[in-house]
Coordinates of C-alpha atoms in Angstrom, one line a residue:
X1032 CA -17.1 32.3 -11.0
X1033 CA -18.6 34.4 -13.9
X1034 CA -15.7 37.0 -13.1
X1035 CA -14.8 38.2 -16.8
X1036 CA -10.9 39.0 -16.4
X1037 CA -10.8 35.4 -15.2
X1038 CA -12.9 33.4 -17.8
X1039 CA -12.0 30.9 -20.1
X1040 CA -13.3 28.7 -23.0
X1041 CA -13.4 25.4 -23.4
X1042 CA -9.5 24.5 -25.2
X1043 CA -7.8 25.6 -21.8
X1044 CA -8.0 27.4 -18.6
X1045 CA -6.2 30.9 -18.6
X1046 CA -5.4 33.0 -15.1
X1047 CA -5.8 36.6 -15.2
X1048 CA -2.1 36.2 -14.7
X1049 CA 0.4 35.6 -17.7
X1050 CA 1.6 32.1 -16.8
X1051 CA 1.6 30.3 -20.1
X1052 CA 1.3 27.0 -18.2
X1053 CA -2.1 27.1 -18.0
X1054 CA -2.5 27.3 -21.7
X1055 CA -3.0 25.1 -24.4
X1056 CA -4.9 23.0 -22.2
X1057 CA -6.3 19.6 -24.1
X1058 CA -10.4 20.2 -25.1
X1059 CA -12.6 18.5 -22.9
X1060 CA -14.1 15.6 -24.2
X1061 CA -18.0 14.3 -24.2
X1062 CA -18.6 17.3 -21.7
X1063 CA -20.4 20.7 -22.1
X1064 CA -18.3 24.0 -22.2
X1065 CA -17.0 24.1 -18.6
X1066 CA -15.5 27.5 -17.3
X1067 CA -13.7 28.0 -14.9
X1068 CA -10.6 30.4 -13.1
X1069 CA -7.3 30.9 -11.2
X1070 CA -9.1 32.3 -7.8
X1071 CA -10.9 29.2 -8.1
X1072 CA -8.1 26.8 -8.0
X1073 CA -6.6 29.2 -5.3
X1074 CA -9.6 28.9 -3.3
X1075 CA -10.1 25.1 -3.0
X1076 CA -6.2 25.0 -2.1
X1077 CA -6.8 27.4 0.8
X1078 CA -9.9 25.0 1.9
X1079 CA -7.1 22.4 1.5
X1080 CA -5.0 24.3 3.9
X1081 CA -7.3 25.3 6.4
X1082 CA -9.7 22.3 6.8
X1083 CA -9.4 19.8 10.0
X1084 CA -9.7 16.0 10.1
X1085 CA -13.2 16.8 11.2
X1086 CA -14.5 19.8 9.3
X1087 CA -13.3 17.2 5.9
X1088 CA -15.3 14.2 7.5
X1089 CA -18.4 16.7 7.7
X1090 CA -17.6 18.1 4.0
X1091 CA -16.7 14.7 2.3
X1092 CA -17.9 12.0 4.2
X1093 CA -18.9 9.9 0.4
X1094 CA -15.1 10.3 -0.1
X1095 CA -14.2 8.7 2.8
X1096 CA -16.9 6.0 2.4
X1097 CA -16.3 4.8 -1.0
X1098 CA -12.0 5.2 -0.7
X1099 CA -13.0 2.4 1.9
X1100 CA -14.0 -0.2 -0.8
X1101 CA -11.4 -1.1 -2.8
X1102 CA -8.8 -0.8 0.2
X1103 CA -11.4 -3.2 1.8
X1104 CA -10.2 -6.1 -0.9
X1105 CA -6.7 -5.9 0.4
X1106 CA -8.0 -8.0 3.5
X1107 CA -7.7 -10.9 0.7
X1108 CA -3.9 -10.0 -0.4
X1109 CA -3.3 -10.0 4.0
X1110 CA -5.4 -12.8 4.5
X1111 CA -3.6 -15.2 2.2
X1112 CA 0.4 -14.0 2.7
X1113 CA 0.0 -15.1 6.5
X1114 CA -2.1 -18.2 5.3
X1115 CA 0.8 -19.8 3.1
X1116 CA 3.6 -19.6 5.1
X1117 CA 2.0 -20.3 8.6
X1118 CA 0.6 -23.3 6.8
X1119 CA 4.6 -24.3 6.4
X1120 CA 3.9 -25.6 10.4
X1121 CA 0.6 -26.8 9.8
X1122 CA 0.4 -30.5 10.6
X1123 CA -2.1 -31.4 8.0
X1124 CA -0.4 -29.6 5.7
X1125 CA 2.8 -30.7 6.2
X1126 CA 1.3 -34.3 5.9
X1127 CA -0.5 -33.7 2.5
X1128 CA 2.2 -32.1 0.7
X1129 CA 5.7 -32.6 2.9
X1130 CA 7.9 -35.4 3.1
X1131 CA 8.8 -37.3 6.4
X1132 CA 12.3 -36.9 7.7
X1133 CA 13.8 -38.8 10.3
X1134 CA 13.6 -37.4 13.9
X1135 CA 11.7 -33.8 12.0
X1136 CA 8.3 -35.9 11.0
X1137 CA 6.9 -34.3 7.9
X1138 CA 8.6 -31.5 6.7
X1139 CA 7.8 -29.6 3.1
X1140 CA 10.8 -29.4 1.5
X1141 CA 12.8 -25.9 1.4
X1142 CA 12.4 -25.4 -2.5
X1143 CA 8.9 -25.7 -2.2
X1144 CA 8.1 -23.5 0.2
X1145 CA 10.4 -20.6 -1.4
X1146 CA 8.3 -21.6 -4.2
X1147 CA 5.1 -21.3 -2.1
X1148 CA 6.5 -17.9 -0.8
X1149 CA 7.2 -16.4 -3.7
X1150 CA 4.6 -17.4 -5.9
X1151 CA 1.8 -14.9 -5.0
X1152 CA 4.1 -12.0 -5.0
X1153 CA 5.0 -13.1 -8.6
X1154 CA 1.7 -12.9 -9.8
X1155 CA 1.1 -9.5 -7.6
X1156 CA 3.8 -8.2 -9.7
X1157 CA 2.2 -9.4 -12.8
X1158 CA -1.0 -7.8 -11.9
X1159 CA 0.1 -4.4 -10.4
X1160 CA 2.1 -4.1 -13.9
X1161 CA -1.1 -4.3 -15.5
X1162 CA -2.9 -2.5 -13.4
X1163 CA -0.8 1.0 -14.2
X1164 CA -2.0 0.4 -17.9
X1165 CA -5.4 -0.5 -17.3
X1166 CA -6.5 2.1 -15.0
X1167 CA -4.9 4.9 -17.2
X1168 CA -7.5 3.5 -20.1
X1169 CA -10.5 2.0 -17.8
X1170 CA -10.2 3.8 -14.8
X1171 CA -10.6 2.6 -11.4
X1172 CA -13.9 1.4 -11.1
X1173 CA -14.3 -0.9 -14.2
X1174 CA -10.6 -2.2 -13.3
X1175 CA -11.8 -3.1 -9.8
X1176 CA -15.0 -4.9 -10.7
X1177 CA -12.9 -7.0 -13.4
X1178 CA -10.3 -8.1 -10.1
X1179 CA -13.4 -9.1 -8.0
X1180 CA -14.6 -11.8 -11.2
X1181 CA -11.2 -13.1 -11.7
X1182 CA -10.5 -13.5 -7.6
X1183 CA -13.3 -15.5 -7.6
X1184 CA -12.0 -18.0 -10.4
X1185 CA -8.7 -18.1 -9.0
X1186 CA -9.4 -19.2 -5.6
X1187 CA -10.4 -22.2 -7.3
X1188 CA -7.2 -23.8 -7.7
X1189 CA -5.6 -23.6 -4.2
X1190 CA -9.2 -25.0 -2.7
X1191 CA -9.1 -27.9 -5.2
X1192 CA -5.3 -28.7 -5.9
X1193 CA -4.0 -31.6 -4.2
X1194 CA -0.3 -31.0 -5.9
X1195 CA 2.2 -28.6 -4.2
X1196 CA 2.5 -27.6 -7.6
X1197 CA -1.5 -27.0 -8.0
X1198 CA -0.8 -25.1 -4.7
X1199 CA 2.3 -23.0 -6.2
X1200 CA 0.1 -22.8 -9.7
X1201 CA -2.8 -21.4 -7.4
X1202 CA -0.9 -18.7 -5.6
X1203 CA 0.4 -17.3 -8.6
X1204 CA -3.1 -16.5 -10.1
X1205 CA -4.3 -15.2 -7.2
X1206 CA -1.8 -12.9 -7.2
X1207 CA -3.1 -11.1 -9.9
X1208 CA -6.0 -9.7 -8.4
X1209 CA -4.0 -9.1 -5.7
X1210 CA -1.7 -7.1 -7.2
X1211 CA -4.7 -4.7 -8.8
X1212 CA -6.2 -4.3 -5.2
X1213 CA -2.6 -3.4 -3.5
X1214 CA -2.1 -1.0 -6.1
X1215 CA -5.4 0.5 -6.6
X1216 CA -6.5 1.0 -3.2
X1217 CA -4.0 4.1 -2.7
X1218 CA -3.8 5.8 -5.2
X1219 CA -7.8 5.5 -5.9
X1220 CA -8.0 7.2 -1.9
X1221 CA -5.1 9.5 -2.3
X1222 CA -7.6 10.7 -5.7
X1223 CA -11.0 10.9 -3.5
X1224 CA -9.9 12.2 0.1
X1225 CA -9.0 15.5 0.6
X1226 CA -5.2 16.1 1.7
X1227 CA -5.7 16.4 5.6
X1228 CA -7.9 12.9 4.9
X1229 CA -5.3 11.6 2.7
X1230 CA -2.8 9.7 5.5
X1231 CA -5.4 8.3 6.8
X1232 CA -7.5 6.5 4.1
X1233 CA -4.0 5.2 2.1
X1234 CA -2.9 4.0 5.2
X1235 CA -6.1 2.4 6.0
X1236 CA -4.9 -0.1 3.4
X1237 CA -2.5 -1.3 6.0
X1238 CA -5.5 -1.7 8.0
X1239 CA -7.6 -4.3 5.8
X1240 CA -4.0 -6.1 5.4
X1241 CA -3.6 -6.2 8.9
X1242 CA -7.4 -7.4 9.1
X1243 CA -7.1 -10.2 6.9
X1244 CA -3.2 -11.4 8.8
X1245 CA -5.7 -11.1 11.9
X1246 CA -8.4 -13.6 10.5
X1247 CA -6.1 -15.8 9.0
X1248 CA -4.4 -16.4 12.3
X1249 CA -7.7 -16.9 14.1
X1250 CA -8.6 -19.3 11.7
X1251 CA -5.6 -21.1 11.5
X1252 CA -5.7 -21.5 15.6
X1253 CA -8.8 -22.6 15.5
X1254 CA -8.8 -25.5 12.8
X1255 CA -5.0 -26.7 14.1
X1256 CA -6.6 -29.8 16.0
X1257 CA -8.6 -30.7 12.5
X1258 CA -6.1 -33.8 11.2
X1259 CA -7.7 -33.6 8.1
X1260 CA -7.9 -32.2 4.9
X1261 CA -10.2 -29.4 5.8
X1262 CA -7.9 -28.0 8.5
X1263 CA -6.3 -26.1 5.2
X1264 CA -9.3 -26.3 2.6
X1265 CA -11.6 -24.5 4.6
X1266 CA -9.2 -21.3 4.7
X1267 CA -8.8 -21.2 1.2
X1268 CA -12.5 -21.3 1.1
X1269 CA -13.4 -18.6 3.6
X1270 CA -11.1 -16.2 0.9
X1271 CA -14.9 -16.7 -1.3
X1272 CA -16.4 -14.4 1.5
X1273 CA -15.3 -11.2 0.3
X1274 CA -15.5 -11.0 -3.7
X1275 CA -19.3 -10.9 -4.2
X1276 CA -20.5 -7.8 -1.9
X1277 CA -17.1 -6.5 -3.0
X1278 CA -18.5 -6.6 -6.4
X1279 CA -21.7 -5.0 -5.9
X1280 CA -20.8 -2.2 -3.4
X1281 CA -18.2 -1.4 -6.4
X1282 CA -20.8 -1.4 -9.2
X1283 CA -21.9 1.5 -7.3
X1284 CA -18.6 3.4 -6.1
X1285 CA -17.6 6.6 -8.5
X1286 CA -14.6 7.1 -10.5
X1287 CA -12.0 9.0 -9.7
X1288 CA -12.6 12.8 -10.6
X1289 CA -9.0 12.9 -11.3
X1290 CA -8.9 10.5 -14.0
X1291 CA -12.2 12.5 -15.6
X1292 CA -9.8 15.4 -15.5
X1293 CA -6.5 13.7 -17.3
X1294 CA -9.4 12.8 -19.7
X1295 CA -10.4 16.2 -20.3
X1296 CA -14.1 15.9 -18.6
X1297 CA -14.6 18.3 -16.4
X1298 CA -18.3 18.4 -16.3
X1299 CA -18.2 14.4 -15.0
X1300 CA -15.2 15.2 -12.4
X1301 CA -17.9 18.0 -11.2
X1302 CA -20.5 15.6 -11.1
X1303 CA -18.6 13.2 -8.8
X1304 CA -16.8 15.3 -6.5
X1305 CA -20.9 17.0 -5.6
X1306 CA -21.3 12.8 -5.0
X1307 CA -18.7 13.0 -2.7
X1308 CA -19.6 15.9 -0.8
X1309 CA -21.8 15.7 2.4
X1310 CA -24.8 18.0 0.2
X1311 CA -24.1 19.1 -3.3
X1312 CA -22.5 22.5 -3.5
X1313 CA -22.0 23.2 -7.3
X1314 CA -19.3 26.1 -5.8
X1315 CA -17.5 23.9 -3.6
X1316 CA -17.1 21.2 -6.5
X1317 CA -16.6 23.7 -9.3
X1318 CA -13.5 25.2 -7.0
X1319 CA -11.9 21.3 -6.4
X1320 CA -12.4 20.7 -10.2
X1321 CA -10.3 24.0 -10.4
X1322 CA -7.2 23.1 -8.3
X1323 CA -7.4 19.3 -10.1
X1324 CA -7.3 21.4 -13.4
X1325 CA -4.8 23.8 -12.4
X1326 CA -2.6 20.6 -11.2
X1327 CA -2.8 19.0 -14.3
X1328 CA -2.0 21.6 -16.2
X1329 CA 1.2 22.2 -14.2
X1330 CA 2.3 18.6 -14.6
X1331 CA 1.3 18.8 -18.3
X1332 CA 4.9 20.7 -19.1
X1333 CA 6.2 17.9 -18.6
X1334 CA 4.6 15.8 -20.9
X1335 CA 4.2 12.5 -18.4
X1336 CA 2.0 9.5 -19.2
X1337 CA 4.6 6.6 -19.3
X1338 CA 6.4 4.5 -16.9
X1339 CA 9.6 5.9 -18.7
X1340 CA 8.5 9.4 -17.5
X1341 CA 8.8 7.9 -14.0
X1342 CA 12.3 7.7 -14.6
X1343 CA 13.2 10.9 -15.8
X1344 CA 13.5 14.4 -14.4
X1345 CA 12.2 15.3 -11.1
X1346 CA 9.9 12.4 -11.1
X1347 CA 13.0 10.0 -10.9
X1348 CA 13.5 10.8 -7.2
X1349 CA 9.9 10.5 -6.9
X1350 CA 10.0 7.2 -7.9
X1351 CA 13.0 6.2 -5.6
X1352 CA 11.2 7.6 -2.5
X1353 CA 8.1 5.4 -3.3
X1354 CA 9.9 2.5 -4.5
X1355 CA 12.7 2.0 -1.6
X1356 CA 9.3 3.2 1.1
X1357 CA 7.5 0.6 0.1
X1358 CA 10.6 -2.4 -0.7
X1359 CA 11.4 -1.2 2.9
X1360 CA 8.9 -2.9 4.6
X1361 CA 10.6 -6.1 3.5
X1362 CA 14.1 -4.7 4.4
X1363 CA 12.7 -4.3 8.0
X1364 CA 12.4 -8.4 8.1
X1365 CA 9.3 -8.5 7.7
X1366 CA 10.0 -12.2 6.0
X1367 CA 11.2 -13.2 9.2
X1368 CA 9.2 -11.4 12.0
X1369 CA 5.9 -10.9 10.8
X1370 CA 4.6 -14.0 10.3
X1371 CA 6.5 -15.4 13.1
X1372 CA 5.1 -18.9 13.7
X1373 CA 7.3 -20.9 11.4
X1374 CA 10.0 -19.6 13.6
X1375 CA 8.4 -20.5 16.9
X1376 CA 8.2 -23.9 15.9
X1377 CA 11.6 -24.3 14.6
X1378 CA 13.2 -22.7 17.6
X1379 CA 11.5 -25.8 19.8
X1380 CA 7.7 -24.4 20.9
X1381 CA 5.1 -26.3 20.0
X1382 CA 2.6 -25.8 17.4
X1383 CA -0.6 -25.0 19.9
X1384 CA 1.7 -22.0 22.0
X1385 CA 3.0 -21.2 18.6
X1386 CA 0.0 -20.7 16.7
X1387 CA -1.2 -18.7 19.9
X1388 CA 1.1 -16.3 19.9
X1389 CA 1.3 -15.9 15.7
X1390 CA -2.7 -14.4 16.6
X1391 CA -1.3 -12.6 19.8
X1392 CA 0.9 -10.7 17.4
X1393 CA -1.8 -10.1 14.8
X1394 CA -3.7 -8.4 17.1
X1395 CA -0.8 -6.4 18.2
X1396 CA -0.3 -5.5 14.5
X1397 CA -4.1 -4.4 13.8
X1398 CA -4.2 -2.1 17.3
X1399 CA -0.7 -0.6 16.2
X1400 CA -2.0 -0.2 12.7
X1401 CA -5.1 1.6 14.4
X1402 CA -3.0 3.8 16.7
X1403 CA -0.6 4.8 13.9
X1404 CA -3.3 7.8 12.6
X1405 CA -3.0 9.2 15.2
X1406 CA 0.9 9.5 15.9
X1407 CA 0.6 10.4 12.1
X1408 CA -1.2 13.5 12.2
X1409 CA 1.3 14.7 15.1
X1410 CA 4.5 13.2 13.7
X1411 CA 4.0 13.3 10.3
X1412 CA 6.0 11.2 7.3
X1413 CA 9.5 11.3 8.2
X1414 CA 10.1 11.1 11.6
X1415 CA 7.7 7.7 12.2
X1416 CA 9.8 5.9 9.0
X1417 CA 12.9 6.5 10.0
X1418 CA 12.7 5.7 13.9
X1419 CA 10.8 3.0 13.4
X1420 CA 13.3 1.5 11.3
X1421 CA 15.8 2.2 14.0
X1422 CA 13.8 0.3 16.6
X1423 CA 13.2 -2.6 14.1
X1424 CA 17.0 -2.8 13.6
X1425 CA 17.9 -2.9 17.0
X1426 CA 15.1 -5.5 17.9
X1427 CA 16.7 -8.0 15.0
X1428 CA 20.2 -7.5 16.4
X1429 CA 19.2 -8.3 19.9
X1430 CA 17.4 -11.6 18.3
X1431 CA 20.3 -13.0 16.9
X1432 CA 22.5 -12.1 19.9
X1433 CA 19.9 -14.1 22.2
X1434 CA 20.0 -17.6 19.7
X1435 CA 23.1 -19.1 21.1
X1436 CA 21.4 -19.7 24.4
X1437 CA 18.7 -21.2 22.5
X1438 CA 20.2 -24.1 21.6
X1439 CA 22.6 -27.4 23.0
X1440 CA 23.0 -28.1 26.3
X1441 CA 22.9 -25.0 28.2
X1442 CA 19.8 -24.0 26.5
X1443 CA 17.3 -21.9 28.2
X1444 CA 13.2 -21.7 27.5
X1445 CA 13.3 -18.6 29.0
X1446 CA 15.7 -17.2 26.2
X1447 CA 13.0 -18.3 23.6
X1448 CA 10.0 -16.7 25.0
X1449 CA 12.0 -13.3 25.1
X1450 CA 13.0 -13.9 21.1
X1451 CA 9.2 -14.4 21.2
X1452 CA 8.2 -11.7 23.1
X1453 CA 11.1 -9.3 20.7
X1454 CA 9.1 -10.6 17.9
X1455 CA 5.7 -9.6 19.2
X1456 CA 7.1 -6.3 19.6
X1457 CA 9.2 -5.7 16.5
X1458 CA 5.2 -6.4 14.8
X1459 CA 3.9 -4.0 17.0
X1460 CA 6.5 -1.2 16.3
X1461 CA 6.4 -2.3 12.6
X1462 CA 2.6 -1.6 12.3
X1463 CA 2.7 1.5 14.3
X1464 CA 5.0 2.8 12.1
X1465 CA 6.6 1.8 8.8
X1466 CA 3.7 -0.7 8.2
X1467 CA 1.1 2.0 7.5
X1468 CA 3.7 5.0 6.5
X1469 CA 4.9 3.1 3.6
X1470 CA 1.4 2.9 2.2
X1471 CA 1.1 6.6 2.0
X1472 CA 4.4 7.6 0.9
X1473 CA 3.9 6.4 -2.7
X1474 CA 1.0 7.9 -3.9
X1475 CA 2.0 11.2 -1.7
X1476 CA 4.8 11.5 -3.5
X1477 CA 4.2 10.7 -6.9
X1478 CA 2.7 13.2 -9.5
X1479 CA -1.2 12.8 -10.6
X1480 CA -0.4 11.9 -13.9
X1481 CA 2.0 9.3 -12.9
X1482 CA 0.2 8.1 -9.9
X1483 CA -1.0 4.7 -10.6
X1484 CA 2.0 4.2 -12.1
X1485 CA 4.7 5.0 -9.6
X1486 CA 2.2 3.2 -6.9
X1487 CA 2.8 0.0 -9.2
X1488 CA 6.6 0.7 -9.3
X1489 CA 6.6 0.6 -5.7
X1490 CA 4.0 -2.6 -5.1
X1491 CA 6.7 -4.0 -7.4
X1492 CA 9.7 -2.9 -5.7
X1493 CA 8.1 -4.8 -2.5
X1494 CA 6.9 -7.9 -4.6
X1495 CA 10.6 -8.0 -5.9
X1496 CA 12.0 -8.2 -2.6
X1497 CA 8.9 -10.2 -0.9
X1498 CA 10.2 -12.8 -3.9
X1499 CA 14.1 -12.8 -2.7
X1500 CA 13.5 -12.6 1.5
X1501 CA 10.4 -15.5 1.0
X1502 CA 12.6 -17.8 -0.7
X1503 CA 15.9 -17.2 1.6
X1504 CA 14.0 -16.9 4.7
X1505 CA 12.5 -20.5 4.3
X1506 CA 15.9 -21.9 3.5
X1507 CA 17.5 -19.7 6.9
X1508 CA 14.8 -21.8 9.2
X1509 CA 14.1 -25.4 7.5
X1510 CA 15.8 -28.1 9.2
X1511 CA 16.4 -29.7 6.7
X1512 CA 18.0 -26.6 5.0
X1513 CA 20.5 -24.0 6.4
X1514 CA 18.8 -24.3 9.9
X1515 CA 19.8 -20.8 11.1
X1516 CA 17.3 -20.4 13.6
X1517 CA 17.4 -17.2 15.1
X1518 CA 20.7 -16.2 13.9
X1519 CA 18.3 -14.8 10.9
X1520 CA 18.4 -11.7 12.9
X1521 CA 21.9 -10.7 12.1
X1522 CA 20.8 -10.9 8.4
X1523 CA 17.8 -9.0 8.6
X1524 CA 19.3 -6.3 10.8
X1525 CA 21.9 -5.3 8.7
X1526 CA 18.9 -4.9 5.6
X1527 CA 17.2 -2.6 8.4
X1528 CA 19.8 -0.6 9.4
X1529 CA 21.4 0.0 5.3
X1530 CA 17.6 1.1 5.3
X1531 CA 17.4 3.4 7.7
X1532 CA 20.4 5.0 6.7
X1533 CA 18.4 5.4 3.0
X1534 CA 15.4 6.8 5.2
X1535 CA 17.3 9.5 7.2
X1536 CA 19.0 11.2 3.9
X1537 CA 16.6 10.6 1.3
X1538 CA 13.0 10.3 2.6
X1539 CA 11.3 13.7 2.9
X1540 CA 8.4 15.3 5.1
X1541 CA 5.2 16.0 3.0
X1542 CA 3.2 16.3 5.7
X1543 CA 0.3 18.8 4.9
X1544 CA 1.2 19.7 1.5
X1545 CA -0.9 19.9 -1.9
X1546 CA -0.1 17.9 -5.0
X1547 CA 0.4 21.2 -6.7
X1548 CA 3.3 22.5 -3.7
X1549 CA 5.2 18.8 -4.2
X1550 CA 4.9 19.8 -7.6
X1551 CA 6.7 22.3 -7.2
X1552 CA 9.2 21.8 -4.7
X1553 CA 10.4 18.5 -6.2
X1554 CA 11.3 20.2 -9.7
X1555 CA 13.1 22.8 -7.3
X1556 CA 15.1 19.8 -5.9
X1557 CA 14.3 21.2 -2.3
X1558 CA 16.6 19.5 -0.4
X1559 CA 15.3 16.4 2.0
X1560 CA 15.8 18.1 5.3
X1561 CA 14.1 21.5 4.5
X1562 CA 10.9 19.9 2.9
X1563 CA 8.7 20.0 6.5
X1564 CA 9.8 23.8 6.4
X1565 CA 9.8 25.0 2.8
X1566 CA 7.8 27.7 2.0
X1567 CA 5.9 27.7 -1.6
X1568 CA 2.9 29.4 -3.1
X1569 CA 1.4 27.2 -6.3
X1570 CA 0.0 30.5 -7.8
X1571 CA 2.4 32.8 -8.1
X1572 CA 3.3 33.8 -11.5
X1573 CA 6.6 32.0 -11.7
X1574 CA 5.3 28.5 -9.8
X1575 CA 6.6 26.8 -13.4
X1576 CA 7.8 22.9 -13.2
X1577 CA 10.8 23.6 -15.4

């Protein structure tokens, strides 16, 4: 470390090579003079390279502790989005806010419940937006503690309102703490974890959602028979469980040692990445500072900061990738299939065998969800998006081929338990695969600077289609509406397959590479089929970004 070809004072951190990129570096701010050099950035990116899952659980098991927390709060955002629309089927909630038709009892009308769909992903949208700008001034911490007080006001509305409107009203507020978690959770473990780590805590966010679908549907099954108003007031109430510890444990979780660096404080990024570690090693943390530097200063050429700079340059394909990932979970028909209960009802079960299989497939969901680390680290990125997609298309098709024998006189119940059972697998293949994937694309992808931001781009790219499939899906299945039944499958298929078409051209492998190698083989446009077998080195003299 105290090399003296490879010093450098406090303005900027120089190599002992001639690269001008690492120049003109912005002065640290609030710190003490923090040195430090090129063979330590090279270092910690070799440690990068060479560390297992296990030897990075030994070195930094804080980091994968306290990534947990915030991902943790996504259980609410999973919780609730199964809630809402299951609820559509509900009979006491039907009763309270539906209207009776003749030979469909009490039905809530198909306006309202695309208005009931769409609502929360509305305010998600409004909240991941602000998000990008808050974390970039407040970082993550202080951001996350502010979520936990206003989810805790907002929950109010939905547990008290007795309007569907007070209902719609309520899901839009809640939505913006929703939308901080979804967004935060990410990119604050993609900033904490070390790289090997990385798939496995952002996907973990997948996890808690899959967690909270799985609790929702146990709850729901097991107040059915209450024919009161409690049978949906108490859910809506449970959601009170999680904000409070979620609070404290975060009034204790670090920042990001990122975001010290894009502020210039090096000394404080130190300081946390030692918290991280399994015992302080000022050497160890000193050399991750280094690389987190050295990264910085790469993407500092190009000047980024603003959600404009997500759109320009190498970034903009960037962006797409994370965007259409994450918008792809929707194209999947994930309206339609993933909280299937609405469906199972329409198509002639009835509510009790309905509501049992809805918590069947939830816990199908959470073990394919669990199982998808695994087929990760062997698969990687590419290959698990784009054939899961591929199953998922087929699976819809052969749903809507199935619904004419579903219906009239030569309808068959064993033709609806296999659209059933299709269902239950199309959920399990989706969790196992494009569920979880999606959630690590995004901040994978993006650059640090631009993280949070091009997270929120893609939370908002699947909020914007959540908003368009939850208020046509309602309309395919009411009754009283379009009453499609499960010809819905032809619709969603042909979103799935236009997707995986996207996913096989455009959706590269980043399995096992640095933030510093993306970098760098973005801004060389390396082209989508040769990213799992490019070969780059992030310190050699001509690594620029331009």
């Amino acid at each position: 470390m105290s090399d003296t070809k490879s010093q450098v004072d406090t303005s900027y951190v120089e190599s002992t090579t001639t690269d001008d990129r690492l120049k003109n570096q912005e002065p640290a701010t609030h710190d003490r003079p923090w040195q430090c050099s090129l063979e330590a950035a090279k270092a910690a990116n070799a440690r990068e390279h060479e560390m297992s899952v296990t030897q990075a659980l030994k070195l930094f098991p804080w980091a994968v502790a306290w990534s947990l927390v915030p991902s943790i709060a996504i259980v609410m955002e999973g919780y609730d989005t199964i809630l809402i629309t299951s609820f559509f089927g509900y009979p006491a909630f039907r009763t309270k806010f539906g209207e009776e038709h003749s030979g469909k009892g009490y039905q809530v009308a198909g306006s309202w419940q695309s208005a009931l769909g769409a609502a929360g992903n509305l305010g998600c949208m409004v909240g991941a937006l602000i998000n990008g700008f808050l974390i970039e001034r407040l970082g993550f911490k202080r951001v996350f503690l502010l979520a936990q007080v206003l989810m805790c006001a907002f929950i109010c509305i939905p547990f008290f309102g007795d309007s569907v409107g007070l209902q719609v009203a309520g899901q839009t507020l809640c939505g913006l703490p929703w939308g901080i978690f979804a967004t935060l959770g990410p990119a604050y473990s993609s900033e904490l974890c070390p790289m090997v780590l990385r798939p496995y805590l952002t996907a973990f966010v997948n996890v808690s959602f899959v967690m909270g679908q799985l609790i929702s549907a146990g709850v729901l099954q097991g107040l059915i028979d209450l024919d009161n108003q409690w049978s949906y007031r108490i859910p809506f109430a449970l959601q009170w469980v999680w904000p409070v510890p979620l609070f404290v444990f975060g009034c204790f979780m670090p920042e990001s040692p990122w975001w010290h660096v894009r502020k210039g404080q090096y000394d404080s990024a130190s300081k946390i990445v030692n918290r991280l570690l399994a015992e302080p090693n000022t050497d160890t943390a000193h050399q991750t500072v280094a690389m987190m530097i050295h990264t910085n200063n790469l993407e500092n050429e190009i000047k980024e900061g603003s959600y404009l700079d997500c759109f320009c340059g190498p970034n903009s394909r960037r962006t797409e990738i994370a965007c259409m990932a994450l918008a792809g979970q929707v194209f999947a028909g994930i309206a339609f299939a993933y909280s299937p209960t609405y469906f199972f009802e329409q198509a002639g079960m009835s509510d009790d065998d309905s509501y049992k299989l809805g918590l069947g497939g939830a816990g199908l969901a959470f073990v394919g969800t669990t199982v998808s680390g695994l087929a990760m680290h062997y698969l990687g990125r590419r290959i698990m998006y784009v054939g899961g997609m591929g199953l998922m298309s087929v699976y819809l098709l052969v749903i809507g081929c199935m619904t004419p024998a579903t219906k009239g006189h030569n309808s068959n119940p064993a033709v609806l338990w296999a659209q059933s059972v299709v269902c239950i697998i199309w959920l399990f293949t989706f969790s196992l695969t494009v569920g979880p994937i999606a959630w690590v694309i995004p901040p994978e992808v993006s650059s640090t600077r631009l993280r949070s931001k091009t997270v929120v781009l893609a939370r908002n790219s699947y909020y914007v289609a959540s908003v368009v499939a939850n208020g046509l899906e309602p309309l395919m299945l009411n009754p009283t509406a379009w009453n499609w039944r499960g010809y819905a499958g032809f619709f969603w298929f042909g979103s799935a397959f236009l997707t995986f078409v996207w996913s096989y051209f455009r959706l590269p492998e980043t399995k096992g590479r640095t933030y510093e190698e993306l970098d760098l083989m973005f801004a060389r446009e390396v082209p989508t089929r040769e990213f799992g077998k490019y070969q780059v080195d992030a310190y050699e003299e001509d690594s620029h970004l331009s």
